[in-house]
Each structure stands twice: as C-alpha cells, then as structure tokens.
Coordinates of C-alpha atoms in Angstrom, one line a residue:
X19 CA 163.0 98.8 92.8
X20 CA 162.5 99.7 89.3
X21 CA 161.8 103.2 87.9
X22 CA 164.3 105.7 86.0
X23 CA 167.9 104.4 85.8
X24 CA 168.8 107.6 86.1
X25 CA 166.6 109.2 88.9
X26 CA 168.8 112.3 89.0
X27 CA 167.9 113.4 85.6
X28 CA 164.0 112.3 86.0
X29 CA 163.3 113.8 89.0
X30 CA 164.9 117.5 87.3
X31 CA 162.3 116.8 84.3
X32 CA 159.7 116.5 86.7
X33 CA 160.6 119.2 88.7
X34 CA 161.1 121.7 85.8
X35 CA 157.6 121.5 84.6
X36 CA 156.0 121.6 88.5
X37 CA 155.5 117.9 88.9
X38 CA 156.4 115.8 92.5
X39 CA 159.1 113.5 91.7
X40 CA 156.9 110.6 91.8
X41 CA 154.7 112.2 88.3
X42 CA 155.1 109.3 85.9
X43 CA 157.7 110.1 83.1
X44 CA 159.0 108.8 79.6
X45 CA 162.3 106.8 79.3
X46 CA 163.7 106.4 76.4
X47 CA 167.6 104.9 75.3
X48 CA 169.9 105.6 72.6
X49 CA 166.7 106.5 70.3
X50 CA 164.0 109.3 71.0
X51 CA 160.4 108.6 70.3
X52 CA 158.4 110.5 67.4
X53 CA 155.2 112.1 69.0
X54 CA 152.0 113.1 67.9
X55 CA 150.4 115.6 70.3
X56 CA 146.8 116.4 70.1
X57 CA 145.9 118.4 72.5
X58 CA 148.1 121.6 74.3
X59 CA 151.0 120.1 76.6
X60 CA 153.9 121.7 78.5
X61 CA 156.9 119.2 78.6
X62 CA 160.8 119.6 79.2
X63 CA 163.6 116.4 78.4
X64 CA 166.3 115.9 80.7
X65 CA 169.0 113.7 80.8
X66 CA 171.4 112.6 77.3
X67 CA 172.2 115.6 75.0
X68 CA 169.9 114.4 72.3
X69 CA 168.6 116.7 69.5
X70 CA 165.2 117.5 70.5
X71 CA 162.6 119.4 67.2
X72 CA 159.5 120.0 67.5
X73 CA 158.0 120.7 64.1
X74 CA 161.7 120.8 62.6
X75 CA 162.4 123.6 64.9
X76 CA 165.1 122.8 67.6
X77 CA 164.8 123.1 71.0
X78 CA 167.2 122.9 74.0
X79 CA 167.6 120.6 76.8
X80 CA 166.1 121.4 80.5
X81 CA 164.1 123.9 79.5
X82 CA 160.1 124.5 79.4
X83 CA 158.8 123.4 75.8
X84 CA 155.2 124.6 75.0
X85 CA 153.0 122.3 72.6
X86 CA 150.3 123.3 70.6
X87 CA 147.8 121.0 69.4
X88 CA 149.3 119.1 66.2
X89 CA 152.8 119.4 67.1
X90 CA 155.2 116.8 66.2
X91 CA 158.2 116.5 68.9
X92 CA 160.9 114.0 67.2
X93 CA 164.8 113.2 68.6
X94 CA 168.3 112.4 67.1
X95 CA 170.4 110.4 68.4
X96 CA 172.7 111.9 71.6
X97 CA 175.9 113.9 71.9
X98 CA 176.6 112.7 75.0
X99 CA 174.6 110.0 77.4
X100 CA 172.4 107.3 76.7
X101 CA 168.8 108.0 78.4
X102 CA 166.7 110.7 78.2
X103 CA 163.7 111.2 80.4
X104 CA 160.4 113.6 79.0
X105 CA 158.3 115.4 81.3
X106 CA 154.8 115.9 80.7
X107 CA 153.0 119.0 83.0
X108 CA 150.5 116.8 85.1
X109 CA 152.4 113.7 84.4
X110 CA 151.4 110.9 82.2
X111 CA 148.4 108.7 83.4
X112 CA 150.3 105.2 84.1
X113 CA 148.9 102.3 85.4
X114 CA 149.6 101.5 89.3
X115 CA 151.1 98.4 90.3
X116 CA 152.3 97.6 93.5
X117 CA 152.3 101.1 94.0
X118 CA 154.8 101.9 91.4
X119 CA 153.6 104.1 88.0
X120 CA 156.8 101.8 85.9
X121 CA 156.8 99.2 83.7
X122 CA 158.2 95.6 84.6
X123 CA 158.5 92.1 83.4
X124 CA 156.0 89.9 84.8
X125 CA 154.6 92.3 87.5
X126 CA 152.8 94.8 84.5
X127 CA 151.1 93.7 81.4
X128 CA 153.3 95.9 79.1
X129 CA 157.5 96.4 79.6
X130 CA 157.7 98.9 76.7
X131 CA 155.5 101.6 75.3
X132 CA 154.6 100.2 71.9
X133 CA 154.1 101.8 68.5
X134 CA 150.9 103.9 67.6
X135 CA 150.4 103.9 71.9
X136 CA 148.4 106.6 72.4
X137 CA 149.8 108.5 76.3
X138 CA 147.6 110.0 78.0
X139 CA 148.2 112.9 80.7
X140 CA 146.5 114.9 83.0
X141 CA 146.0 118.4 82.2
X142 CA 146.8 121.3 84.3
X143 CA 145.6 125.1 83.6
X144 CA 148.9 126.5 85.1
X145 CA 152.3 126.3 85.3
X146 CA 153.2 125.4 88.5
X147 CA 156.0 126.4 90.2
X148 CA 158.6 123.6 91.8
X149 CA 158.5 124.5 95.5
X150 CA 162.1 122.3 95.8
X151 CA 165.4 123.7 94.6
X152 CA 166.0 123.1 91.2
X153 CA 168.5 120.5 90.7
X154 CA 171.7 120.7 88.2
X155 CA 172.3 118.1 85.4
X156 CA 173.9 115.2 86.1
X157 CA 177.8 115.7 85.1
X158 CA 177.8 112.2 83.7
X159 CA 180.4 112.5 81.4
X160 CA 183.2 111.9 84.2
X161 CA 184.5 108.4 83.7
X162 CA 184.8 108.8 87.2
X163 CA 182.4 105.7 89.4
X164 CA 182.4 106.7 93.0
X165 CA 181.9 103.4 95.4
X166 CA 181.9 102.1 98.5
X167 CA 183.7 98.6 100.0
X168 CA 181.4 95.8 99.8
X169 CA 180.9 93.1 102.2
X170 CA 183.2 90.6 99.9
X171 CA 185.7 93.2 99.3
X172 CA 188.5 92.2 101.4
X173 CA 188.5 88.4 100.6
X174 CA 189.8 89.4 97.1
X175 CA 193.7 89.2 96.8
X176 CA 195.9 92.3 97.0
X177 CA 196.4 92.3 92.8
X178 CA 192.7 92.1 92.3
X179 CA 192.4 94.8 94.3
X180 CA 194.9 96.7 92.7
X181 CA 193.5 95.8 89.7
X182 CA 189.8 97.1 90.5
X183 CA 191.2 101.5 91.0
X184 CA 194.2 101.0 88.7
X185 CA 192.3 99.7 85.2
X186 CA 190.0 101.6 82.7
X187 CA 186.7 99.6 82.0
X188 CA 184.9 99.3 79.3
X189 CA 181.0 99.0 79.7
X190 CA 179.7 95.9 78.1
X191 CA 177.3 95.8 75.1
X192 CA 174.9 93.0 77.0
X193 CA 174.3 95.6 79.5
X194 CA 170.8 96.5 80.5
X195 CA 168.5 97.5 83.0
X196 CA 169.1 94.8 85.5
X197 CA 173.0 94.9 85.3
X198 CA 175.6 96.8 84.2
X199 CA 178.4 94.0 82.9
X200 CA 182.1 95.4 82.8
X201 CA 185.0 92.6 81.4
X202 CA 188.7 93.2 81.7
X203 CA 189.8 91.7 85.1
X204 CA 190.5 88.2 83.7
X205 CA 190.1 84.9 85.6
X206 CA 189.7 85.9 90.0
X207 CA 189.9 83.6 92.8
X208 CA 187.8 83.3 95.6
X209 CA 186.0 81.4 97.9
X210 CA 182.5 80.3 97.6
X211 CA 179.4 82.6 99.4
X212 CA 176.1 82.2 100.2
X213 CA 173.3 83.6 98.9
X214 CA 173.3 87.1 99.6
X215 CA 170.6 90.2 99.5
X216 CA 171.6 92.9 96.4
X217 CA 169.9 96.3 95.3
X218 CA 171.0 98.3 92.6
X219 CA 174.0 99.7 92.8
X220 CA 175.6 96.4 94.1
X221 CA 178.9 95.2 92.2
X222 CA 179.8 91.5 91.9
X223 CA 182.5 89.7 90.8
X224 CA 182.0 86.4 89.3
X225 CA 185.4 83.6 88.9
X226 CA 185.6 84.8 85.1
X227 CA 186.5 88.3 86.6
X228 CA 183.4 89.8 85.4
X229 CA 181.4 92.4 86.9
X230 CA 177.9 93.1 87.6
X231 CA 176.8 95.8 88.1
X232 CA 173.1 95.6 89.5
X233 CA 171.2 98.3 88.1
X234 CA 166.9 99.5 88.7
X235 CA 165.7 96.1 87.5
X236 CA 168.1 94.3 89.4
X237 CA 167.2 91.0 91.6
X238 CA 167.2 91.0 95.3
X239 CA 169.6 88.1 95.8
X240 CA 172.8 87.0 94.4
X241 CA 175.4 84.3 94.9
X242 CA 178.7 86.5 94.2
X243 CA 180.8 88.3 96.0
X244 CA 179.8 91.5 96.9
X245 CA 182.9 93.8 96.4
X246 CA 181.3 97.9 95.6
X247 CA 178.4 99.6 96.1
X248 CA 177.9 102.5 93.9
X249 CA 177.0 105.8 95.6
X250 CA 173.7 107.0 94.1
X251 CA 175.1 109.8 91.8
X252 CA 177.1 107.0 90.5
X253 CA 174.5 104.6 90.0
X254 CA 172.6 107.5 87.7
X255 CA 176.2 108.3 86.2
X256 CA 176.8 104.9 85.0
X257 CA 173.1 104.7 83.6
X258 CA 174.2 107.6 81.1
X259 CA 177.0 105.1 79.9
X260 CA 177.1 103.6 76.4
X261 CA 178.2 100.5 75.5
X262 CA 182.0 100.8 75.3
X263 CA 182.5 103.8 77.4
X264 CA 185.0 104.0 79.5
X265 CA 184.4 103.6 83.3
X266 CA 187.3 104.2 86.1
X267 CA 186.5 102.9 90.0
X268 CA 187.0 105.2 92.9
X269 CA 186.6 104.2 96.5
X270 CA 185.3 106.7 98.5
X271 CA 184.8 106.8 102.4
X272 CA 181.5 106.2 104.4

C-alpha cells in the first residue's frame, strides 16, 4: 500500500491547512528537513513533537504557519515520536504512479527526497476551510498496541501465548518501513504454513520467536504464522515508536 506510516497524523496536516487527505505530504524520521522557501506558502507539521523555527523563531505543532518568501523552516530533533508529516496548502506537486502521489522502491524513480531537491506545490489564493471534523493527535505515547487474533494464533502453545500480553517489547533498531521487528520471545515452536497473503499491520512470528510487524511498505505474501493484526490506530501508534521503545500487546475483540 505505501503512503504515510502514520496516516492519522498526515491526514490532520492535510486537513488543517484545507487539503483532501489524498494532497501529497512530506515525511520525514528522527530528523527534520532545512527548507528554503521562495515564494509565500501556508504549511502546518503534524505528527512527533519536534522543534519546528522558522527563521529561529519557534513555532508550535498543528497549527497554521504562514511563510513569506525567503523564510527558512528548520527542525530539532523530537520530544516525543519518530515521524513528522508537513503540510503544504495546495499540496506538493508529486509524481503519479500507479495512482499513488508516494515514493517506492522499484515502482518510482526516486525513494527519498534528495538534497538541494527543489518541491514544488500548487498555490492557492485562500485558506480553505476543512469541510471534515478536525481530527485530534495521535496519543502515541501509550505503550499500549491494540490487536486482533490472527489466523495462526491459536496453533501457538498456551506459554507463547501467555508470553505475547504478559511481556514488555522492545522495538528493534532494524526496523523500517516494511516491518516493524520486536525480539524477546526466545526460540517458538510451530508447525510449518503455507504461503499466506499479509498487509500492514500483519504480525508474524518466525521459529527464532521474532516478530514482524508488517508495516506501509510491507509485502503481500509471507510464509509465517500469522498471529495479530494491529487495529489501524495501532498501526499509526507503533509508526511513532523509536527504536527501543517499549511496546505492550493487547487483544482486543472484533
């Protein structure tokens, strides 16, 4: 699928500055851009608590930011959270693959936005109003992971399972934005599967007790057991999660 890990806090950029949810937006992780603007702009930033100056001069998070020609809009790292999502008024002009205004290995020529890139966006003489109730941020600071059973769930033994809502996780630094991986379960038993259809939010187990956590970028087929699927606020919770952060399991009903 692709797009925003976490949709939640893109689709309140987009919606504080007017834009449909689908306006194309800047992701960024752990580290905000430095931007030149040379013509007017109206932008917000949603998502991690990161420090957020324009010219020096702080500004807050979720909130309307006007830009005047010249301005230079520069980040520090986050309080809390990992990603942080900029929306531009008229949305930034992206590239259409497939449909889809995002960046992806081997489907779009570019996966990152390079330095000295020069973004281009549409301009719009007003600012619009979001028709939609505006959304809340994301409370992603709950170690809190709300999921569902998975189809493999019950052929994992009774400790394993006990295991899974009992234990504090720690998110693992090789995690990215095709899986989240979470250690700490130890060596699991179970029989062989066949190859099964995934989509993000999908948790498998692999015999080293491993878990992966399929995340945007995630494939559409996988040979583990399928044992959670994350809820959707959970799936944009967990893409707020640094390396190392705690994560806790909590099954919730259908």
């Amino acid at each position: 699928l692709s797009g925003a890990m976490d949709l939640h806090s893109a689709h309140l950029a987009n919606k504080l500055v007017g834009n449909p949810i689908t306006a194309a937006i800047l992701e960024f992780t752990a580290m905000g851009p430095e931007l030149l603007f040379d013509k007017e702009a109206v932008i917000t930033i949603a998502g991690a608590t990161f420090g957020i100056f324009v010219n020096n001069e702080e500004q807050c998070i979720n909130t309307i930011i006007h830009i005047k020609e010249g301005d230079r809009l520069k980040f520090t790292p986050p309080k809390s959270g990992w990603r942080g999502y900029l929306a531009i008024q008229g949305g930034f002009d992206s590239e259409v693959v497939l449909g889809s205004k995002s960046m992806y290995l081997g489907i779009t020529e570019k996966t990152r936005i390079e330095k000295g890139a020069i973004l281009n966006f549409s301009t719009i003489s007003q600012l619009l109003k979001a028709k939609d109730k505006v959304l809340k941020p994301l409370d992603f600071d709950s170690e809190f992971i709300d999921v569902f059973k998975g189809p493999e769930y019950e052929i994992l033994d009774d400790k394993t399972k006990e295991n899974l809502i009992n234990n504090n996780f720690k998110v693992h630094q090789n995690s990215n934005r095709m899986a989240t991986q979470i250690d700490g379960l130890g060596v699991v038993s179970f029989d062989d599967i066949l190859t099964v259809p995934v989509q993000p939010g999908t948790v498998q187990i692999t015999p080293s007790g491993r878990l992966l956590i399929l995340m945007r970028d995630a494939q559409t087929t996988g040979g583990y057991p399928r044992i959670f699927q994350l809820t959707n606020d959970a799936i944009n919770k967990l893409a707020q999660k640094r390396p190392n952060d705690k994560v806790v399991f909590r099954i919730t009903a259908i």
